[in-house]
Coordinates of C-alpha atoms and ligand atoms in Angstrom, one line a residue:
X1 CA 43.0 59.9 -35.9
X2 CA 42.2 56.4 -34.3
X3 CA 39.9 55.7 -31.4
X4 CA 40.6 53.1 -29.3
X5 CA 37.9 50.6 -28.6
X6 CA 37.9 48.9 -25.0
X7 CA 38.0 45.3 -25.6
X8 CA 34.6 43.5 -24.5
X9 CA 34.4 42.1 -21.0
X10 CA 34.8 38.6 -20.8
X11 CA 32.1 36.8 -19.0
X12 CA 32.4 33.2 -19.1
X13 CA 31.6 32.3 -15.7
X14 CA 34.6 30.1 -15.4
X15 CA 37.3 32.6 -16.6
X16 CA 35.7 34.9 -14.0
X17 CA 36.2 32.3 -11.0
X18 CA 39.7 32.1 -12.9
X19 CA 40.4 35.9 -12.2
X20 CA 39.1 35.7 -8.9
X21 CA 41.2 32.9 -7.4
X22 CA 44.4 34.6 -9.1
X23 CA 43.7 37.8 -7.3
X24 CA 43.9 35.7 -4.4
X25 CA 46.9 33.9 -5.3
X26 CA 49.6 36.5 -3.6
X27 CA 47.2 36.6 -0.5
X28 CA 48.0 33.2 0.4
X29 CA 51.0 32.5 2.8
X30 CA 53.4 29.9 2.4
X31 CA 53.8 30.5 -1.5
X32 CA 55.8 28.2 -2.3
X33 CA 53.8 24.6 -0.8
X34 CA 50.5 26.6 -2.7
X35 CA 51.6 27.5 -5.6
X36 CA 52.3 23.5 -6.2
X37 CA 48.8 22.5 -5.4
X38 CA 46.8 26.1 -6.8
X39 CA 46.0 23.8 -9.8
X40 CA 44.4 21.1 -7.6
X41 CA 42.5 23.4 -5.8
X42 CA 41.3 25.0 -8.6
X43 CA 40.3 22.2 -11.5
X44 CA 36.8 20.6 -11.0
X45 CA 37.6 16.6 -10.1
X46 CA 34.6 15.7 -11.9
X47 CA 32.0 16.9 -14.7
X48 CA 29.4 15.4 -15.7
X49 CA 27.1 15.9 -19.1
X50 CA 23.9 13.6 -19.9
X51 CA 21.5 14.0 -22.4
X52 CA 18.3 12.8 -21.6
X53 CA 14.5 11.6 -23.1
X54 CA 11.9 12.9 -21.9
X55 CA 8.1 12.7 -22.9
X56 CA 6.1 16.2 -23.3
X57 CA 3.0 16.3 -22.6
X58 CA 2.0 16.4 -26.1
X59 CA 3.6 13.0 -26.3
X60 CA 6.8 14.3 -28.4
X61 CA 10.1 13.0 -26.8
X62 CA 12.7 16.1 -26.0
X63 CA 16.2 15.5 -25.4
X64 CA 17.1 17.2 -22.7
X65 CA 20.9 18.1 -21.7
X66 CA 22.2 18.2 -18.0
X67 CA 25.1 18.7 -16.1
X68 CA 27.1 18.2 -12.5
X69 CA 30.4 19.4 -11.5
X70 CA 31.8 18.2 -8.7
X71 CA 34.5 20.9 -7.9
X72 CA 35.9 19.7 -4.9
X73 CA 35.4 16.6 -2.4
X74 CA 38.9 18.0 -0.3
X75 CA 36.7 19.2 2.7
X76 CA 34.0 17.1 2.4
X77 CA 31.2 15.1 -0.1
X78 CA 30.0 18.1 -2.8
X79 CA 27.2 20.5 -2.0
X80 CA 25.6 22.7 -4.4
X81 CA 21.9 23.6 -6.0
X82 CA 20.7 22.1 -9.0
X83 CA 19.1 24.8 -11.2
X84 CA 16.9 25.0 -14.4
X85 CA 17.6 27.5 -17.0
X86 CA 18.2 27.9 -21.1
X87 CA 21.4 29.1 -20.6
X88 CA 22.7 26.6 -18.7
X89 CA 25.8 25.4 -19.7
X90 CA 29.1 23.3 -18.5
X91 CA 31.6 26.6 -17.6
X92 CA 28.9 28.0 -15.7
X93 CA 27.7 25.1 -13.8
X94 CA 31.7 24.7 -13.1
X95 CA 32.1 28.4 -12.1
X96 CA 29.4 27.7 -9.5
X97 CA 30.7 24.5 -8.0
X98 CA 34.2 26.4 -7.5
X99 CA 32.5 29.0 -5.8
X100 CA 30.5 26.6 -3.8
X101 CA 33.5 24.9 -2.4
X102 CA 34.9 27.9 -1.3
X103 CA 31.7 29.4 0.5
X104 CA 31.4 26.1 2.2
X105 CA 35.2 26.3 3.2
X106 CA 34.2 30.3 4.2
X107 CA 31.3 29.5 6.8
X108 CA 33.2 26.4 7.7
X109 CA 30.8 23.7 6.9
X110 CA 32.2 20.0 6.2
X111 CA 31.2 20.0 1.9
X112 CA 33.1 20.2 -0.8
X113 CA 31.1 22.5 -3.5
X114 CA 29.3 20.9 -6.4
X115 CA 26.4 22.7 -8.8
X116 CA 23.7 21.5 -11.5
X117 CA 22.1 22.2 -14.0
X118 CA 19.4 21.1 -16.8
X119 CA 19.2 23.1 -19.8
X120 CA 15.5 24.1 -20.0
X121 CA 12.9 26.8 -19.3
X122 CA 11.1 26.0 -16.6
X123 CA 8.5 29.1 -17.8
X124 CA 7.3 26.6 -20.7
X125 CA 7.2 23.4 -19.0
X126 CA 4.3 21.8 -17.4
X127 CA 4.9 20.4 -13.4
X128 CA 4.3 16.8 -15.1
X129 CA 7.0 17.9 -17.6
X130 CA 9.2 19.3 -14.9
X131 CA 9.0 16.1 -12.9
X132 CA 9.6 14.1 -15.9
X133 CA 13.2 16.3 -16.5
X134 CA 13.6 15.8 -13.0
X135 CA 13.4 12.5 -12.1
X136 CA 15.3 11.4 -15.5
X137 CA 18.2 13.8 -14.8
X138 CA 18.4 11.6 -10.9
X139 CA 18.2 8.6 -12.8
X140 CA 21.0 10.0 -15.3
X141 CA 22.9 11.2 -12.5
X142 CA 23.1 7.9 -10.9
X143 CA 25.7 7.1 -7.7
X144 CA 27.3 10.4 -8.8
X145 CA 25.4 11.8 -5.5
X146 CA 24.5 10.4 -2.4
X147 CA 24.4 11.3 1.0
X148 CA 28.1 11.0 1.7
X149 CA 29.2 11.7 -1.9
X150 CA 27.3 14.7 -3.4
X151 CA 24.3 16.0 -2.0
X152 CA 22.2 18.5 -4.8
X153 CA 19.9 21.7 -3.4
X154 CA 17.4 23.9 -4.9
X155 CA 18.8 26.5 -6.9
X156 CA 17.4 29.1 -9.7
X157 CA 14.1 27.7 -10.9
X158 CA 13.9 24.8 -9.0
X159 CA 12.2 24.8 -5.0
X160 CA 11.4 21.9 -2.4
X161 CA 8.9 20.3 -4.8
X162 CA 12.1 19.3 -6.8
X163 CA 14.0 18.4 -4.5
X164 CA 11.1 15.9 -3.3
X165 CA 11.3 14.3 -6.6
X166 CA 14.8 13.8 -6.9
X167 CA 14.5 12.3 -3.0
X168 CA 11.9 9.8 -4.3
X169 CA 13.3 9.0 -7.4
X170 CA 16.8 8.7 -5.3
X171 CA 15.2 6.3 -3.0
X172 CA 13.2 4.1 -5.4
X173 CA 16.8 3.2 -6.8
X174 CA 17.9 2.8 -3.3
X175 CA 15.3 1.0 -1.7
X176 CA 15.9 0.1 1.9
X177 CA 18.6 2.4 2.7
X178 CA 18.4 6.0 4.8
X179 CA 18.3 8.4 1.6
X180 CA 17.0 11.6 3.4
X181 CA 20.3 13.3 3.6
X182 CA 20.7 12.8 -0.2
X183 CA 19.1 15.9 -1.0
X184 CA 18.6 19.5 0.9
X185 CA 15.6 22.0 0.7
X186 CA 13.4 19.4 1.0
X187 CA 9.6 19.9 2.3
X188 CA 9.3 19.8 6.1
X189 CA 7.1 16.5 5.4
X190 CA 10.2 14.4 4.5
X191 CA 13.0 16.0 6.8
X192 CA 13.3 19.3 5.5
X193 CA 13.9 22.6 7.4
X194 CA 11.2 24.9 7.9
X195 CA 14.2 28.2 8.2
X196 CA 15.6 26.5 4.3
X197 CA 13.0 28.2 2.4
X198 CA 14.1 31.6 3.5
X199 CA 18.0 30.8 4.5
X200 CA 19.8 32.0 1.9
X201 CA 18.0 35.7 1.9
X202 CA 18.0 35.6 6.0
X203 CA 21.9 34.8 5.6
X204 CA 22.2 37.8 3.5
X205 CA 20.7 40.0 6.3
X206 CA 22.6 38.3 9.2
X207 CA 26.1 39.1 7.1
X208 CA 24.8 43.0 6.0
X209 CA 23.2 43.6 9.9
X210 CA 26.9 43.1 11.1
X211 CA 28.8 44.3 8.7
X212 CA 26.9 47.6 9.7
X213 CA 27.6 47.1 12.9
X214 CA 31.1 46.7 12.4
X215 CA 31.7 50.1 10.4
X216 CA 31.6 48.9 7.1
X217 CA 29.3 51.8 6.2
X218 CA 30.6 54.7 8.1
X219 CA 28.1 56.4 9.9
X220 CA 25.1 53.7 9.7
X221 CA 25.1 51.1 12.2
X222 CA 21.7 49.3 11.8
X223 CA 19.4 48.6 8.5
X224 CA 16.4 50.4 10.1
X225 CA 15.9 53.1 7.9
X226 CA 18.5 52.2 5.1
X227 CA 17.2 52.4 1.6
X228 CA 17.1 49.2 -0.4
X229 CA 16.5 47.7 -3.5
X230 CA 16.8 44.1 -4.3
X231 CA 16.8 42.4 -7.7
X232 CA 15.1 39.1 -8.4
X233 CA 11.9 38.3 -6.8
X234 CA 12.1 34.6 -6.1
X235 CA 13.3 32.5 -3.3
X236 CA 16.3 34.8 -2.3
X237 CA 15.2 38.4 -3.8
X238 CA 11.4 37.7 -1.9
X239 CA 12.5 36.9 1.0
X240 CA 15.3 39.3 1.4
X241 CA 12.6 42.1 0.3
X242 CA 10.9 40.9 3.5
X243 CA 13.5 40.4 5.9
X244 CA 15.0 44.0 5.2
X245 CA 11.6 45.4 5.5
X246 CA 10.6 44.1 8.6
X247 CA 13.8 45.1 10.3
X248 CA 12.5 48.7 9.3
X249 CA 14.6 49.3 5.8
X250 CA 12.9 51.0 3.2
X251 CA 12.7 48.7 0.0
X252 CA 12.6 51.2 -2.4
X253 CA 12.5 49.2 -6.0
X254 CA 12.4 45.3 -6.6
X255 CA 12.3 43.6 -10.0
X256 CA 11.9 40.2 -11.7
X257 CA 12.7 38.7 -15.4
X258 CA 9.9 40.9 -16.7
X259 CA 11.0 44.4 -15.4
X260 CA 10.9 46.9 -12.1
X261 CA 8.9 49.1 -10.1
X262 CA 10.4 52.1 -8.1
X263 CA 9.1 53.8 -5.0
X264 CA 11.4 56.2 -3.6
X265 CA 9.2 56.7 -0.7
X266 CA 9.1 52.9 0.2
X267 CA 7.0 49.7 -1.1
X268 CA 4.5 48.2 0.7
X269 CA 6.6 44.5 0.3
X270 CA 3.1 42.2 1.8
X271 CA 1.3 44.0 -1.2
X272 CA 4.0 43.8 -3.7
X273 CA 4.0 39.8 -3.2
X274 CA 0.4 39.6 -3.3
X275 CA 0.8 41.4 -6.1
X276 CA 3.5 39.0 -8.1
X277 CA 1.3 36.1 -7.0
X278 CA -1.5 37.3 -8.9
X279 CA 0.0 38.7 -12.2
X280 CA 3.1 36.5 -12.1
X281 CA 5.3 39.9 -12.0
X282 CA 5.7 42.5 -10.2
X283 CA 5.4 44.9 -13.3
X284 CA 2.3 46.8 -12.9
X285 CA 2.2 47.0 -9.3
X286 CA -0.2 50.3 -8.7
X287 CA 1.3 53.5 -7.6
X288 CA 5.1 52.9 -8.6
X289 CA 7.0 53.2 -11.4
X290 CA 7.8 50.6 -13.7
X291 CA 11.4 50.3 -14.9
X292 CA 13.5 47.8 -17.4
X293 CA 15.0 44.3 -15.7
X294 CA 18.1 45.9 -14.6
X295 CA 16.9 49.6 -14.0
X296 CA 16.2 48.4 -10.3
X297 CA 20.4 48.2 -10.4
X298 CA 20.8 51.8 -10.9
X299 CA 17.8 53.2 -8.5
X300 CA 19.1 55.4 -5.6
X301 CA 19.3 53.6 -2.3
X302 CA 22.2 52.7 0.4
X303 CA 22.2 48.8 -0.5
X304 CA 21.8 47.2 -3.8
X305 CA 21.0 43.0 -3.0
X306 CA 21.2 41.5 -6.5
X307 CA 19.2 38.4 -6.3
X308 CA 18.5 37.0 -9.7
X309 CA 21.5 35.5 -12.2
X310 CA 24.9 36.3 -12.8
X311 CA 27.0 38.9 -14.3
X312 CA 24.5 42.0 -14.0
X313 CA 27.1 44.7 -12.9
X314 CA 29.2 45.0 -15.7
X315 CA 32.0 47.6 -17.1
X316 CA 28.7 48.5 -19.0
X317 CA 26.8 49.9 -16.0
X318 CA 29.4 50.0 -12.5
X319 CA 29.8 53.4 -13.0
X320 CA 25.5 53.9 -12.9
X321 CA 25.5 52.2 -9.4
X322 CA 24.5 54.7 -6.9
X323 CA 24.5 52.3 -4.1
X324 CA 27.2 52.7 -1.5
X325 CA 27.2 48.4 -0.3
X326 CA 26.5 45.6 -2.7
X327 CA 25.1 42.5 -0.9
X328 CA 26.1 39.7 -3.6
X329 CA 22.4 37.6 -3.0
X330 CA 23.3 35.5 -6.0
X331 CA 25.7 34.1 -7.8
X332 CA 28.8 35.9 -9.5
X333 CA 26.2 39.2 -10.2
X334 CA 29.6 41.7 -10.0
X335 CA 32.3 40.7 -13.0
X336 CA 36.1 41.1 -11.9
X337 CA 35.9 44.7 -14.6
X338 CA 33.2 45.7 -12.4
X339 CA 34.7 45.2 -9.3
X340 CA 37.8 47.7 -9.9
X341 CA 35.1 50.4 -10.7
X342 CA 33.3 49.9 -7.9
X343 CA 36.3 50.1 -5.5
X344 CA 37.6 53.5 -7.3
X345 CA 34.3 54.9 -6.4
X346 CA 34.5 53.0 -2.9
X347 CA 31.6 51.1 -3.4
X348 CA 32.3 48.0 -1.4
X349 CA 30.9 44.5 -2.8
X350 CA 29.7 41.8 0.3
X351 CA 30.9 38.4 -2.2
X352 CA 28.3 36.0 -3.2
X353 CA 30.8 33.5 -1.3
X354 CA 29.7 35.1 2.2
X355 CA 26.5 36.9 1.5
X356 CA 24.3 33.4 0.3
X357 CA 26.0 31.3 2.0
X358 CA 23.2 31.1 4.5
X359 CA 21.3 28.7 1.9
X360 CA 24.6 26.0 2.6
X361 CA 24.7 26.4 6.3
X362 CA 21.0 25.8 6.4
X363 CA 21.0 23.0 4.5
X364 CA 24.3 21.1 6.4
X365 CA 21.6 21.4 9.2
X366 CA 18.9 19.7 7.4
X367 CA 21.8 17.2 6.4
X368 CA 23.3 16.8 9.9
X369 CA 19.3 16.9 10.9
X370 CA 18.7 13.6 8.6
X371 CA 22.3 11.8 9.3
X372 CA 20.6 11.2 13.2
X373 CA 17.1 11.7 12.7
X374 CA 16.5 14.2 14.7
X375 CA 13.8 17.2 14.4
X376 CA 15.6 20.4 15.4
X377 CA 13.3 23.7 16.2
X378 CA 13.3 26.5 13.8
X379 CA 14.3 29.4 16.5
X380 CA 17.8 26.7 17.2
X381 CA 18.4 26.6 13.5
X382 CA 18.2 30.2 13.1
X383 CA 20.5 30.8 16.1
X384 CA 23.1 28.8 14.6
X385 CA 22.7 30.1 11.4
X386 CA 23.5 34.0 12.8
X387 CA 26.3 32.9 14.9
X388 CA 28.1 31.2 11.6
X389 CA 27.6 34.3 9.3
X390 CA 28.7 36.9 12.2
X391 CA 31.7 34.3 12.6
X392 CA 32.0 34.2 8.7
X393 CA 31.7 38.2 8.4
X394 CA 34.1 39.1 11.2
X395 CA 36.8 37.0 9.7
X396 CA 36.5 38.7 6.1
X397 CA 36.6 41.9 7.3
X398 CA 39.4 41.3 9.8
X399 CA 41.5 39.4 7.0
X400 CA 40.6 41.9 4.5
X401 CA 42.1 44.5 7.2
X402 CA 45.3 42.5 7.7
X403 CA 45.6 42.1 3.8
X404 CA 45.7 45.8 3.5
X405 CA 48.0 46.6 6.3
X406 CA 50.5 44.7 5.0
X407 CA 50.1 45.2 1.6
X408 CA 54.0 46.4 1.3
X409 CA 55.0 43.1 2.2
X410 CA 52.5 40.7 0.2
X411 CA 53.6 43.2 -2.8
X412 CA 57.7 42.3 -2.5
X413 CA 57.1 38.7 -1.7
X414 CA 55.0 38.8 -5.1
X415 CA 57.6 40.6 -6.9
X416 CA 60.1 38.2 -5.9
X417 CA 58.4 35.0 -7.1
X418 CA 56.5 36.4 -10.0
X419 CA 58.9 39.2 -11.7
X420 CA 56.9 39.9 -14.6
X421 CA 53.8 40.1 -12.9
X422 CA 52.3 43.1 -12.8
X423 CA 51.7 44.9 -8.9
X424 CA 48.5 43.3 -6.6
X425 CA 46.4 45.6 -6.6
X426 CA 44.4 46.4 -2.8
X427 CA 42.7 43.3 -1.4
X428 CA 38.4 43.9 -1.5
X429 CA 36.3 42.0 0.5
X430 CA 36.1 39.9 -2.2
X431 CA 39.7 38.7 -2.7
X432 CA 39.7 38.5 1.4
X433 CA 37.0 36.2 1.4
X434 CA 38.4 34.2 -1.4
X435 CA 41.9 34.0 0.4
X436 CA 40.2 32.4 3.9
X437 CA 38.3 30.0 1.5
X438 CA 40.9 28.8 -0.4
X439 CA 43.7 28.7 2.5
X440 CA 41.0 26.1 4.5
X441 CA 41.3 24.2 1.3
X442 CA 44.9 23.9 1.2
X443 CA 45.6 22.8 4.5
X444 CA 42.7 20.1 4.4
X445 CA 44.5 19.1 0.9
X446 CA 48.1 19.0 2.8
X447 CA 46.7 17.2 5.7
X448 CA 45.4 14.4 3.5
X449 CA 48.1 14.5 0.6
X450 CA 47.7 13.3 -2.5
X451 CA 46.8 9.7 -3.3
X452 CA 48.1 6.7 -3.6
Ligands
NAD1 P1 14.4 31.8 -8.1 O1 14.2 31.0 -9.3 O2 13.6 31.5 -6.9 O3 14.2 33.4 -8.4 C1 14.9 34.0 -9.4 C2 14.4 35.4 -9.6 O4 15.2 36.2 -10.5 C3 13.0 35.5 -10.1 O5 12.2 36.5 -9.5 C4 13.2 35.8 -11.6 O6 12.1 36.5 -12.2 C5 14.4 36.8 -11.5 N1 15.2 36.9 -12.7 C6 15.6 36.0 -13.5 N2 16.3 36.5 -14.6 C7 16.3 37.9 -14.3 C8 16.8 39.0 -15.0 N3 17.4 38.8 -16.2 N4 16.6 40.2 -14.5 C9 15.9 40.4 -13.3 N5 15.4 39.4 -12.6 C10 15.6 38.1 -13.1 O7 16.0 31.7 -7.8 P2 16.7 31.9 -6.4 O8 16.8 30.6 -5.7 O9 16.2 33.0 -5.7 O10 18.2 32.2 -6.9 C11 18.6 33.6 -7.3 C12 20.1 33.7 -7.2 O11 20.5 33.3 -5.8 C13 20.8 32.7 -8.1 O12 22.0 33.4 -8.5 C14 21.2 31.6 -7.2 O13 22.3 30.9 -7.7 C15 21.5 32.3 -5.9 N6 21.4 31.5 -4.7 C16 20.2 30.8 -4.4 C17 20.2 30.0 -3.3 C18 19.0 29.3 -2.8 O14 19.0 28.7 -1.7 N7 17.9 29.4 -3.5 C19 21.4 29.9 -2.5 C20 22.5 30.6 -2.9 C21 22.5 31.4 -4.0

């Protein structure tokens, strides 16, 4: 007898973005003018790798490697986070420019996406080091941004502190020129936003507060009182954790790279951060129990915010899930495989694309902010942040709606032109969210056309 052996999940970043916009694909009207310009939309127009010297501060010189991607300049100059890591590499930095163009096309800001990233561990490095890495990777990065070309953020590992340096080392080689729009997440000092800090994680709430309201969890209409456990304890995951417990949820586990604690009956979030500013984790945290990096995944609870790296609900561990909504905090944390399980089980996934994109809205205010020097209050940019994720919600879930209804027809069409494909399946948030993003992207491309 012979057992069959599922083949392992693929999860290179890039052929998962690849999956995604071909779910998509049938979604979008007008197949025939798309289908001649999917592979424009889709290829990154530029990618960037530098290796670069820099001194330790035992005197050694390290080459360190670096990289940006700029997806997509249709809609506007490139906008995306620059972030340190060891496992940083060219397909994934690409994967998160793509998705970066098609959040900013999503909440309907005026960027094109872009990402970075600098292969290194931030965990072993010194600040003198880490300014070192940073201000060498500006150098190395050169005219490739700029205020009107591509403008970086922070990202994983990296805060406001780098974003300083890369805005000083930015305007030494641009000396008498307005370089504060250059960079977003900047300190408040030098024309940052005092709501950037927390805008991705209060972006996330904004988009899970009316998606409640608008039924997408039958029979709960507000967070007060919804269970929740969050993944990732840094900039998105700690603020989120606060956010959801002041609006009365109950945050029932959090984690970080070095493990999880689980309270059923609630954590105290105020102590919990004390807590990780301390020990530098929030393993040991008295009174809860501890549990393994992605045991926090599979605790009980209403909504699951995954807020640390990629690729964390897998084919290994979908069907563990016991959450019933999946707010996607990070970056590509649900895999395509993981997806499918999740819908059987009617599980329903709020993208990365919408969920962060509070992060990118924030910062085109900072950017607008620093185009016409202007100071705008915090209570103003928090307004209009709420206003564009209800806007962005609303459309997702009405699209994803309109998808379904029709499915019969988006099904023949894509019989039609693709015979030997095989049948789409049903449209998740996901694929609906993909399908605005990427139909904003067309028409910009068809109103410019292609030059010369
Ligand atoms: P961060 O560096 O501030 O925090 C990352 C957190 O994740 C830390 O608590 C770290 O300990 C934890 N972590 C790392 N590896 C882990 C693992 N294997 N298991 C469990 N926890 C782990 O980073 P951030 O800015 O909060 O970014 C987190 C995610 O949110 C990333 O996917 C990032 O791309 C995404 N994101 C961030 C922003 C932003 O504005 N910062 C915007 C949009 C999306």
């Amino acid at each position: 007898m012979t057992t069959t052996v599922a083949a392992p999940e693929d999860l290179n970043l890039h052929h998962i973005v690849k999956q995604q916009f071909d779910r998509a694909v049938p979604f979008a009207d007008d197949l025939h003018g798309w289908r001649g310009i999917a592979e424009w939309l889709f290829e990154p127009e530029c990618i960037l790798e530098v290796t670069m010297p820099v001194r330790l501060d035992d005197g050694f010189v390290h080459m360190f490697r670096g990289y940006r991607v700029l997806h997509s300049s249709i809609r506007g100059p490139g906008k995306g986070g620059i972030r340190f890591h060891p496992d940083a590499g060219v397909d994934e930095v690409k994967a998160l420019a793509t998705w970066m163009s098609w959040k900013c096309a999503l909440v309907d800001v005026p960027f094109g996406g872009a990402k970075g990233g600098v292969v290194c561990d931030p965990h072993l490095r010194s600040a003198g080091e880490q300014e070192r890495i940073t201000r060498r990777f500006t150098a190395a990065l050169g005219d490739n941004i700029g205020p009107h070309t591509d403008i970086p953020a922070p990202d994983l590992y990296t805060n406001a502190q780098t974003m300083a340096w890369i805005y000083d080392t930015y305007s030494m080689m641009h000396p008498g020129e307005a370089n504060l729009p250059v960079v977003t997440g900047k300190p408040v000092e030098i024309g940052g936003l005092a709501a950037r800090d927390g805008a991705t994680a209060q972006g996330a709430f904004y988009v899970t507060e009316h998606f409640l309201e608008l039924g997408g969890l039958p029979g709960i209409e507000t967070v007060d009182g919804v269970t929740v456990a969050i993944q990732g304890f840094g900039n998105a995951g700690r603020h989120a954790a606060h956010l959801f417990h002041e609006a009365g949820a109950i945050i029932v586990g959090v984690s970080d790279s070095k493990g999880g604690i689980y309270d059923p009956a609630g954590l105290d979030v105020g102590a919990v951060a004390r807590f990780k500013d301390q020990h530098g984790t929030v393993v040991g945290y008295p009174g809860a129990d501890t549990l393994p990096p992605t045991g926090v995944l599979e605790v009980e609870c209403q909504i699951l915010v995954p807020a640390a790296i990629e690729n964390q609900i897998t084919s290994n561990n979908a069907d563990r899930i016991r959450a019933m909504v999946i707010v996607e905090a990070a970056n590509g944390p649900v895999t395509p495989a993981a997806d499918d399980m999740l819908a059987e089980r009617g599980v329903k996934v709020i993208p990365d694309i919408l969920a962060n994109a509070g992060g990118v809205v924030v910062s085109y205010f900072e950017w607008a902010q620093n185009i016409e020097n202007q100071q705008w209050e915090t209570h103003d940019v928090l307004e209009k942040l709420r206003k564009k994720m209800r806007r962005a919600t609303e459309v997702v879930v009405t699209r994803r709606a309109a998808l379904v209804e029709s499915i019969d027809t988006y099904r023949e069409r894509w019989a039609e032109a693709m015979p030997d494909a095989p049948p789409i399946p049903l449209p998740d948030l996901r694929t609906a969210a993909q399908v605005v993003a990427i139909q904003r992207c067309r028409t910009a491309a068809l109103h410019r056309g292609v030059w010369p």
